Short mmCIF file of C-alpha atoms and ligand atoms in Angstrom, two decimals:
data_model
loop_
_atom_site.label_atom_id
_atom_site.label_comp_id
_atom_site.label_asym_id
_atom_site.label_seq_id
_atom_site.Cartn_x
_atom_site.Cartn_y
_atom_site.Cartn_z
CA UNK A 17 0.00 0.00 0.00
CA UNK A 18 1.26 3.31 -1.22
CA UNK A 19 2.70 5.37 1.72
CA UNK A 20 1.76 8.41 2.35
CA UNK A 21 3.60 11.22 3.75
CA UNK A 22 1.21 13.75 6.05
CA UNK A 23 3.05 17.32 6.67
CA UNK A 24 2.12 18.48 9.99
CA UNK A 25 3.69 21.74 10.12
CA UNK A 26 7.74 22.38 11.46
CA UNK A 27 7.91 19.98 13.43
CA UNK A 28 8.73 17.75 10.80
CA UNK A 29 6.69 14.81 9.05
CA UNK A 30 5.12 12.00 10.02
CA UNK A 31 4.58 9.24 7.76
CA UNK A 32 1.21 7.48 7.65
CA UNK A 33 -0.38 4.62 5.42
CA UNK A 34 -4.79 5.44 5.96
CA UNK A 35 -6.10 2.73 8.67
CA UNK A 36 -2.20 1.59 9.37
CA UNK A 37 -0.65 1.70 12.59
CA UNK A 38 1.33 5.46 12.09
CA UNK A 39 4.90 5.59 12.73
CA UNK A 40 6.35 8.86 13.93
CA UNK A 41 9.67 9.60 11.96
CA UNK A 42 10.92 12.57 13.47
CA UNK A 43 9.94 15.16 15.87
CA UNK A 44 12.79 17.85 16.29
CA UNK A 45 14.06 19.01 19.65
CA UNK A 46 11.60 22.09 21.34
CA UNK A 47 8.31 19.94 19.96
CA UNK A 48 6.59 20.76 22.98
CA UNK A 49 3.59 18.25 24.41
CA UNK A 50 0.36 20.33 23.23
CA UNK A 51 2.28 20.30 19.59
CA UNK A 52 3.02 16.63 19.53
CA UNK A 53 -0.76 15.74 20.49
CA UNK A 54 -2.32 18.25 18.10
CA UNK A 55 -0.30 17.33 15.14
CA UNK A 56 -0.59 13.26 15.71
CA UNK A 57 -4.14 13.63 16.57
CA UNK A 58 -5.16 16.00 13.55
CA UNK A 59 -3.82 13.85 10.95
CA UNK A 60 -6.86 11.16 11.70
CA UNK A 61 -9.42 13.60 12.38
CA UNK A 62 -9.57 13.52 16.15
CA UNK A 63 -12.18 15.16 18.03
CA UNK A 64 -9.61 16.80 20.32
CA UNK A 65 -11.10 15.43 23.48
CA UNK A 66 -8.42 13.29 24.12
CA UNK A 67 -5.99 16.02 23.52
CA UNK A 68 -8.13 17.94 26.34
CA UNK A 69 -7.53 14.72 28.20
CA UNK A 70 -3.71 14.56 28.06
CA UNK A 71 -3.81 18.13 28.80
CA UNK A 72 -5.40 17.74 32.01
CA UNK A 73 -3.54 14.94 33.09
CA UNK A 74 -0.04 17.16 32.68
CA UNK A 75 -1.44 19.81 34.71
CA UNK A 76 -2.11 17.62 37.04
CA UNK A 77 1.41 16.40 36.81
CA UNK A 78 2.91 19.75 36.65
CA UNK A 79 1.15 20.71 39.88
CA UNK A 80 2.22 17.13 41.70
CA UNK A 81 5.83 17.61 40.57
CA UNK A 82 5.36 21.17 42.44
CA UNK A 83 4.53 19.67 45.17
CA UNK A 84 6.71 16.68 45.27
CA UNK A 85 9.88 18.92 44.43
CA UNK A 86 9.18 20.85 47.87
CA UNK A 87 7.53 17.97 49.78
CA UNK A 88 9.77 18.53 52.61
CA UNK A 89 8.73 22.42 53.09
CA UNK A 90 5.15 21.93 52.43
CA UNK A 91 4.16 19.94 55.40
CA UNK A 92 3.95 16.94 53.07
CA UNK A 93 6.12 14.48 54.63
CA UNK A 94 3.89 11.73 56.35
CA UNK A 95 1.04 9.86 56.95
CA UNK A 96 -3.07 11.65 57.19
CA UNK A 97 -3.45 9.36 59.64
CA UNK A 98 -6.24 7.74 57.20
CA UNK A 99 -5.86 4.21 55.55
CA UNK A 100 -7.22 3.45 51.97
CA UNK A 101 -9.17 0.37 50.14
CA UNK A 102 -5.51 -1.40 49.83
CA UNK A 103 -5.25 -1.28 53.68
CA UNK A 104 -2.63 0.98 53.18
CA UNK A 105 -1.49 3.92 55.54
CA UNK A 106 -2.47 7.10 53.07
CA UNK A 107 0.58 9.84 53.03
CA UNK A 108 -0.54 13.03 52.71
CA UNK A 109 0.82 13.40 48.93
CA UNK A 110 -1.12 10.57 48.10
CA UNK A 111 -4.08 12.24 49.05
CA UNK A 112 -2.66 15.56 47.53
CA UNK A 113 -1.99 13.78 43.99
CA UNK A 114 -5.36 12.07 43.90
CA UNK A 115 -7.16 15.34 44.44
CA UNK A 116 -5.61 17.40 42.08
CA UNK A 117 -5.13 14.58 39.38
CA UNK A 118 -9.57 13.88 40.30
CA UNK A 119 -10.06 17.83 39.94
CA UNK A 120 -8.54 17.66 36.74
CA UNK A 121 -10.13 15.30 35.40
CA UNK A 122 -13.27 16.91 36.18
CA UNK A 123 -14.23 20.12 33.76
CA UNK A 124 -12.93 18.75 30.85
CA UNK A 125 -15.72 17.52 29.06
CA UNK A 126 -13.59 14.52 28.16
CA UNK A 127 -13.97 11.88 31.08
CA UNK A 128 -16.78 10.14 32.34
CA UNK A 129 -15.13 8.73 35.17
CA UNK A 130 -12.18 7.94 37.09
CA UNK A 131 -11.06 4.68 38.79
CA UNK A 132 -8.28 5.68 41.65
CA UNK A 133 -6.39 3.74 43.80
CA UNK A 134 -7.43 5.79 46.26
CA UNK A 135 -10.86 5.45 46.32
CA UNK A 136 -13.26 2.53 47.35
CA UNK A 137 -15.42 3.26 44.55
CA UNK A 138 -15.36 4.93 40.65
CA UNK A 139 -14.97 8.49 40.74
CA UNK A 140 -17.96 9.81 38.07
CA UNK A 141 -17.97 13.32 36.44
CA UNK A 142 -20.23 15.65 38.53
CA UNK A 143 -23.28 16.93 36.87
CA UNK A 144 -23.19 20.21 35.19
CA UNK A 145 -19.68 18.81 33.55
CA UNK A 146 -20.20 16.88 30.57
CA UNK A 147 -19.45 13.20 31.28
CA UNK A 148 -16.66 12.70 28.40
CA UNK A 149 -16.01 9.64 26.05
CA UNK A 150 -12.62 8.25 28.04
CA UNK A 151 -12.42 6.18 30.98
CA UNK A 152 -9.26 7.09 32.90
CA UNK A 153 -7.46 4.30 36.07
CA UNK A 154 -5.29 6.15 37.94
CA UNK A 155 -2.25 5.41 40.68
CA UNK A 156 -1.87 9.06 41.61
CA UNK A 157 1.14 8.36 43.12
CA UNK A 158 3.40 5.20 43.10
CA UNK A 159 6.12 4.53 45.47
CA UNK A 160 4.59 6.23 48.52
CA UNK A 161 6.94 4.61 50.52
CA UNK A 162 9.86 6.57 49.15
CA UNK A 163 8.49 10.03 49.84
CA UNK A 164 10.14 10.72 52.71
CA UNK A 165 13.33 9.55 51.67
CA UNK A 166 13.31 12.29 48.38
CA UNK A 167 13.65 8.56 46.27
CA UNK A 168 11.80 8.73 42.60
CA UNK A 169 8.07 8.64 42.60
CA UNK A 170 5.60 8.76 40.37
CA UNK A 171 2.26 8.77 38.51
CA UNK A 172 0.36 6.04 36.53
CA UNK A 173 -2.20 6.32 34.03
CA UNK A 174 -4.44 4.29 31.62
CA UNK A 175 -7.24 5.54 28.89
CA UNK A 176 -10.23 3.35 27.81
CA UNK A 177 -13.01 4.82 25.38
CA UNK A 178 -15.76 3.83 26.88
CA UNK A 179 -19.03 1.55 25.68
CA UNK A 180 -21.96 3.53 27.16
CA UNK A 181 -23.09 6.64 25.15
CA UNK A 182 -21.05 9.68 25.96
CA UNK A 183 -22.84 12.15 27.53
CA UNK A 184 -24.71 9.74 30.15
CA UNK A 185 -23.57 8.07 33.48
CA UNK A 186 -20.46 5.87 33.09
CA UNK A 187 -20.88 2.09 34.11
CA UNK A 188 -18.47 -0.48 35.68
CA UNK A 189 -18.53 -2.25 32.13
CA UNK A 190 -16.73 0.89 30.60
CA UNK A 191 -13.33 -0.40 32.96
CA UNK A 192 -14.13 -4.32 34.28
CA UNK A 193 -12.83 -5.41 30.54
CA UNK A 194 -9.91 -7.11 28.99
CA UNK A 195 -6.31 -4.24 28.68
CA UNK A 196 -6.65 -5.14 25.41
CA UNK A 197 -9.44 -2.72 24.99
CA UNK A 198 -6.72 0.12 26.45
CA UNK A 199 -6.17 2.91 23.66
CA UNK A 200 -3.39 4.67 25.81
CA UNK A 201 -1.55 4.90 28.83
CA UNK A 202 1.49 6.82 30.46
CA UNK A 203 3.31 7.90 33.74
CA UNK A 204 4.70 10.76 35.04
CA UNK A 205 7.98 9.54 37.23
CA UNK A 206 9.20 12.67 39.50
CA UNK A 207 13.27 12.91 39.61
CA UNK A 208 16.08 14.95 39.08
CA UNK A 209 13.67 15.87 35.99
CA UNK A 210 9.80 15.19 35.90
CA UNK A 211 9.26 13.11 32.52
CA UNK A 212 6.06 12.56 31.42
CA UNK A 213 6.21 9.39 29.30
CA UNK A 214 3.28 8.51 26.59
CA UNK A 215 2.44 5.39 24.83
CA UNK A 216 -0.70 5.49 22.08
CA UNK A 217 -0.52 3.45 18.82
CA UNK A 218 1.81 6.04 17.28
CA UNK A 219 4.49 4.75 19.55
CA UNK A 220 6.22 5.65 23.39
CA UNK A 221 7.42 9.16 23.57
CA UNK A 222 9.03 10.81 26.62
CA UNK A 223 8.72 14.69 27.48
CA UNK A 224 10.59 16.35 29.75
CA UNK A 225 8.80 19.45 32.06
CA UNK A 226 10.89 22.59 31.81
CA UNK A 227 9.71 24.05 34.97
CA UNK A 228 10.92 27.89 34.20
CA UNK A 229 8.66 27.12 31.21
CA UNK A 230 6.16 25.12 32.65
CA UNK A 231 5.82 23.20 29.76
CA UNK A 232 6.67 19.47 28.65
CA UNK A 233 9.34 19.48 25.54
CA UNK A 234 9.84 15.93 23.83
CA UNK A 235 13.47 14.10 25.17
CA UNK A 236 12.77 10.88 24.30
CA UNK A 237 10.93 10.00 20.89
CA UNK A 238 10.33 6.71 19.62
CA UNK A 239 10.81 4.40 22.82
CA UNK A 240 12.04 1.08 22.31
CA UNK A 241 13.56 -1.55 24.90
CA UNK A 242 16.72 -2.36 24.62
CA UNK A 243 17.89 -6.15 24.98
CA UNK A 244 19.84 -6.08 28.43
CA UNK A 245 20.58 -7.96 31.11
CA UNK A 246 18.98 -6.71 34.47
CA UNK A 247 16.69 -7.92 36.59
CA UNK A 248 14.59 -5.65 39.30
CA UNK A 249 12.72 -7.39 42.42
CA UNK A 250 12.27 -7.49 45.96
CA UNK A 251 14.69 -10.49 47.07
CA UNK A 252 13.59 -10.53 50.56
CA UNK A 253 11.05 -11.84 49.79
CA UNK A 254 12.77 -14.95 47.89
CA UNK A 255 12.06 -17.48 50.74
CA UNK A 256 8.20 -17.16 49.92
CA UNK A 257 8.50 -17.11 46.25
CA UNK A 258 7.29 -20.35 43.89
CA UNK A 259 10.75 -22.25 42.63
CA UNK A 260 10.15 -20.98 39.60
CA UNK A 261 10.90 -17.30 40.19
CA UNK A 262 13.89 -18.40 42.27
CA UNK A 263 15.25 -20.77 39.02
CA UNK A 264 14.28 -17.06 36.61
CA UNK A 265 16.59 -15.28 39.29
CA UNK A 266 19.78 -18.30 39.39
CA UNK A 267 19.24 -18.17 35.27
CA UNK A 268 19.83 -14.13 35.44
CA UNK A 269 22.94 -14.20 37.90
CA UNK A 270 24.77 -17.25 35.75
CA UNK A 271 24.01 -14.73 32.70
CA UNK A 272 25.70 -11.94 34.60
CA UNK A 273 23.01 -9.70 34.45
CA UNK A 274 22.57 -6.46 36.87
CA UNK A 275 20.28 -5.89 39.72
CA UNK A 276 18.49 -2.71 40.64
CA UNK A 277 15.60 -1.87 42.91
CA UNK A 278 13.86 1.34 44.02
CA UNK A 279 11.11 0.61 45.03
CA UNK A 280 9.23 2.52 43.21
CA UNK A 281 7.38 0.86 40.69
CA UNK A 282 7.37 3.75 38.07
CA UNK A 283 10.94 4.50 38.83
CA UNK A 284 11.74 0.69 38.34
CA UNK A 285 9.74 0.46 35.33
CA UNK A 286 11.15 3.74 33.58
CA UNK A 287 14.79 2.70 34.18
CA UNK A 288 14.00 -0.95 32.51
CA UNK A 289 12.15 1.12 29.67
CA UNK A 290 15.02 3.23 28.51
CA UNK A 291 18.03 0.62 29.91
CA UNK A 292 16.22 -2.81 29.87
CA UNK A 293 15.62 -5.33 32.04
CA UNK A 294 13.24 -7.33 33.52
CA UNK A 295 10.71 -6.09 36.78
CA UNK A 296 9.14 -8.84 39.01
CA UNK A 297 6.42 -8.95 41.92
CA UNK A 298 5.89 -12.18 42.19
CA UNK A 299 2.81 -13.54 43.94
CA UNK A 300 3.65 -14.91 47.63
CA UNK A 301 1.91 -17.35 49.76
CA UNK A 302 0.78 -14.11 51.73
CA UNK A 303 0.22 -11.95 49.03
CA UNK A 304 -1.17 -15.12 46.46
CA UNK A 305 -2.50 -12.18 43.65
CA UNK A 306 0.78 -10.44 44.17
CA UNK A 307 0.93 -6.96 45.60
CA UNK A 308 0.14 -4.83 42.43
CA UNK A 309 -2.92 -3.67 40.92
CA UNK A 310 -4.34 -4.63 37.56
CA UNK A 311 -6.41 -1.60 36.16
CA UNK A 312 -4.10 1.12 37.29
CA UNK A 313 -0.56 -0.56 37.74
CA UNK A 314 -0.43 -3.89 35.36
CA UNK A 315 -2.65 -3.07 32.35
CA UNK A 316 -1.38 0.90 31.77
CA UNK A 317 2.36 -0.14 31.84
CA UNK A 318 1.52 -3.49 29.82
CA UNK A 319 -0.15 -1.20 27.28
CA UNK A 320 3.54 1.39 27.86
CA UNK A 321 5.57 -2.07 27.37
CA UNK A 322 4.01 -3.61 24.48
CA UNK A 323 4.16 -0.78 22.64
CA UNK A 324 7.64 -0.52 23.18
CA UNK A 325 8.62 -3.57 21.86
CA UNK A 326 8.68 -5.76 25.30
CA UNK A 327 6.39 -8.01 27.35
CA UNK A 328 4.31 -8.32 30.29
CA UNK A 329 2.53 -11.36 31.81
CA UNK A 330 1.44 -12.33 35.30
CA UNK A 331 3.45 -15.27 35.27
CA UNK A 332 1.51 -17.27 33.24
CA UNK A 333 -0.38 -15.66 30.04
CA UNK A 334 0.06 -11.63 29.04
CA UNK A 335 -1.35 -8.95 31.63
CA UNK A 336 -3.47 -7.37 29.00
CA UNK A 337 -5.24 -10.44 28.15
CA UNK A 338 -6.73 -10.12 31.38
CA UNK A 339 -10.53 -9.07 32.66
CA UNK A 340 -10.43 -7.83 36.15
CA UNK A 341 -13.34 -8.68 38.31
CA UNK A 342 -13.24 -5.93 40.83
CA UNK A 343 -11.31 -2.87 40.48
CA UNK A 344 -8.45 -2.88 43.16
CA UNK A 345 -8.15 -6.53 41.69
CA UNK A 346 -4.69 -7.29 42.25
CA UNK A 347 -2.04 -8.87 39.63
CA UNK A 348 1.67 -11.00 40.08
CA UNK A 349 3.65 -8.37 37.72
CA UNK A 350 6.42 -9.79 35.18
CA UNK A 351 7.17 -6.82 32.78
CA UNK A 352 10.06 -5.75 30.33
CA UNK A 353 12.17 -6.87 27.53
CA UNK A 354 10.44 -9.40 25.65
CA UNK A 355 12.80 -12.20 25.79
CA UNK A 356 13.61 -11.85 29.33
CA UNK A 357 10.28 -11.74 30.02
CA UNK A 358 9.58 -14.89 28.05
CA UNK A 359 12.22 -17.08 29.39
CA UNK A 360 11.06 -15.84 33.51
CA UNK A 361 7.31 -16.85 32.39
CA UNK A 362 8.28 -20.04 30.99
CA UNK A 363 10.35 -21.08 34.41
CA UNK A 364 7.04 -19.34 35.97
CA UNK A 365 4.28 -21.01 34.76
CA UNK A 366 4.67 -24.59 35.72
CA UNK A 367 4.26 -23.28 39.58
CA UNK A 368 1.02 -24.43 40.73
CA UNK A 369 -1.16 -21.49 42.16
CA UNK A 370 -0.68 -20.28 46.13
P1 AHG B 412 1.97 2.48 45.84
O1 AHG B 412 2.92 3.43 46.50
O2 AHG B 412 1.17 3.10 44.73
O3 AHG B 412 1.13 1.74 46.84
O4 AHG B 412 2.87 1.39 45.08
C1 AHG B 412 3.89 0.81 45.79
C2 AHG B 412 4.34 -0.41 45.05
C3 AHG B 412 5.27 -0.13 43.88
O5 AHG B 412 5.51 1.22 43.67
C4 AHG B 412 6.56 -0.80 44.26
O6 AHG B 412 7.10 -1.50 43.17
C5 AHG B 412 6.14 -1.76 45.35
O7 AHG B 412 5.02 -1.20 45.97
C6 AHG B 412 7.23 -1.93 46.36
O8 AHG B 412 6.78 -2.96 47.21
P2 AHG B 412 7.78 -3.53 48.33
O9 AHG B 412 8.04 -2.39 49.27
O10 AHG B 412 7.02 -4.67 48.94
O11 AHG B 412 9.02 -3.98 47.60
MN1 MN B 413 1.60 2.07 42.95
MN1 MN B 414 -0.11 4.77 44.85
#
């Protein structure tokens, strides 16, 4: 099929075949976010509401990295004292995220509702705002555990269109369905830099927040994992893992690969992306659906992963395969470059369930 060649302005040209997956071919340095989106999303005749979308989400994410940069002279260090649906101890920039990313998901016109790992239940537009076409899962922030020690954090997000008729009240169908219905996802991972990182069928690109600007700049086009040796997991807990993680991790050292580990999921997961490697949280006999969360952990950084070239299962068939049931549903996590991930899943799957 002929290819054809769509001009979208300066920032350079991006090569598209009608009703073909795109492929971006060059974005030069300064493309700022708002240009990437408007110029990928024009050429197939988008209705701009999920440009509206991403726009919301990085204010959100300007306003968390804000906060996050000056945690320690905010009063935002520690616990409210309140503990959440995962039966976890709520720090007070958990709750500070998942209000301002919730508020900005709100006037848009563009969501109908939000599923947050901070809340029991979905969070639905509020009559008079439109309730939008896009179902958003959220992990306001990741790696709360590492606030207090200024260690990377971070933000994770996933983007369903939903079934019901925009424009009317949002149902749990529009987010209890398989990832492979997910038609975007990112995070934001708070560092020396804040990077917002986006994956959509045109590809993975990273942008980087100038913060004298206050706007995100593309740093990263084109995301693809490299093949590397390094794997990323919380060894303490080796004594409760299945034989077949601990034969993945004996296979890695005799290969001489790396370890690293943050802690931080986001911060674990962005390393891998731009380094390789492979991330595990293995189920445990205490923890037999693993610690992580399907809708707002597994599936938007499946989504991030396959479109970057690598893999992601739960130890036995791909993450994005999956339906959850409920939404704080809770998923083992295997997730990286594809042949690492392929080779742990293999050595994985013949482990009978906790
Ligand atoms: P969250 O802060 O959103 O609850 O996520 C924490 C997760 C994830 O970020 C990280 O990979 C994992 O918890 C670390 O768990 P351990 O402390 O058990 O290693
Ligand atoms: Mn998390
Ligand atoms: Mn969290």
């Amino acid at each position: 099929m002929e290819r054809s060649v769509l001009p979208c302005g300066p920032v350079g040209y991006v090569a598209a075949v009608p009703g073909d997956r795109m492929q971006t071919s060059q974005f030069e340095e300064g493309t700022t976010l708002d240009r990437y989106l408007l110029e990928t999303m024009r050429t197939i005749g988008a209705s701009g509401q999920f440009v509206n979308l991403m726009q919301s989400i990085a204010l959100a994410a300007k306003m968390i990295s804000s906060r996050v940069n000056r945690a320690g002279l905010s009063g935002m260090f520690g616990g409210t004292g309140d503990v959440n649906v995962q039966g976890e101890f709520v720090q007070k920039l958990d709750l500070y995220s998942n209000t301002t990313f919730l508020r900005a998901m709100e006037h848009g016109g563009h969501t109908g509702m939000v599923v947050s790992e901070e809340n029991e239940e979905p969070v639905r537009t509020p009559e008079p705002f439109h309730s939008g076409k896009y179902i958003v899962t959220v992990d306001p922030l990741d790696g709360s555990s590492n606030i207090d020690v200024n260690a990377t954090i971070g933000t994770i997000f996933g983007v369903f269109r939903r079934k019901t008729e925009e424009g009317t009240r949002a149902e749990l169908s529009d987010v209890l369905r398989s990832g492979r219905d997910m038609i975007a996802a990112g995070y934001v991972v708070y560092g020396a830099g804040t990077v917002l990182v986006l994956a959509t069928e045109f590809g993975v690109h990273g942008f980087t927040l100038d913060p004298s600007v206050g706007e995100f700049f593309l740093s990263h086009a084109n995301i693809r994992i490299p093949k590397a040796g390094m794997y990323s997991c919380n060894e303490a807990y080796s004594p409760s893992w299945h034989p077949g993680v601990r034969s993945f991790l004996t296979h890695a050292k005799s290969e001489g690969w790396k370890a690293r580990y943050i802690g931080s999921l986001v911060a674990d997961f962005h390393r891998n992306l731009l380094k390789g490697g492979v991330f595990l949280y293995p189920a445990t006999a205490k923890n037999p659906e693993g610690k992580l969360r399907l809708l707002y952990e597994g599936f938007p950084l499946a989504y991030i992963i396959e479109q970057a070239g690598g893999a992601a299962t739960d130890g036995v068939s791909p993450i994005l395969d999956r339906v959850p049931r409920s939404l704080h549903e809770r998923v083992p996590l295997v997730i990286g470059g594809a042949e690492g991930v392929a080779t742990a899943t293999d050595l994985m799957k013949e482990d009978p369930p906790f």
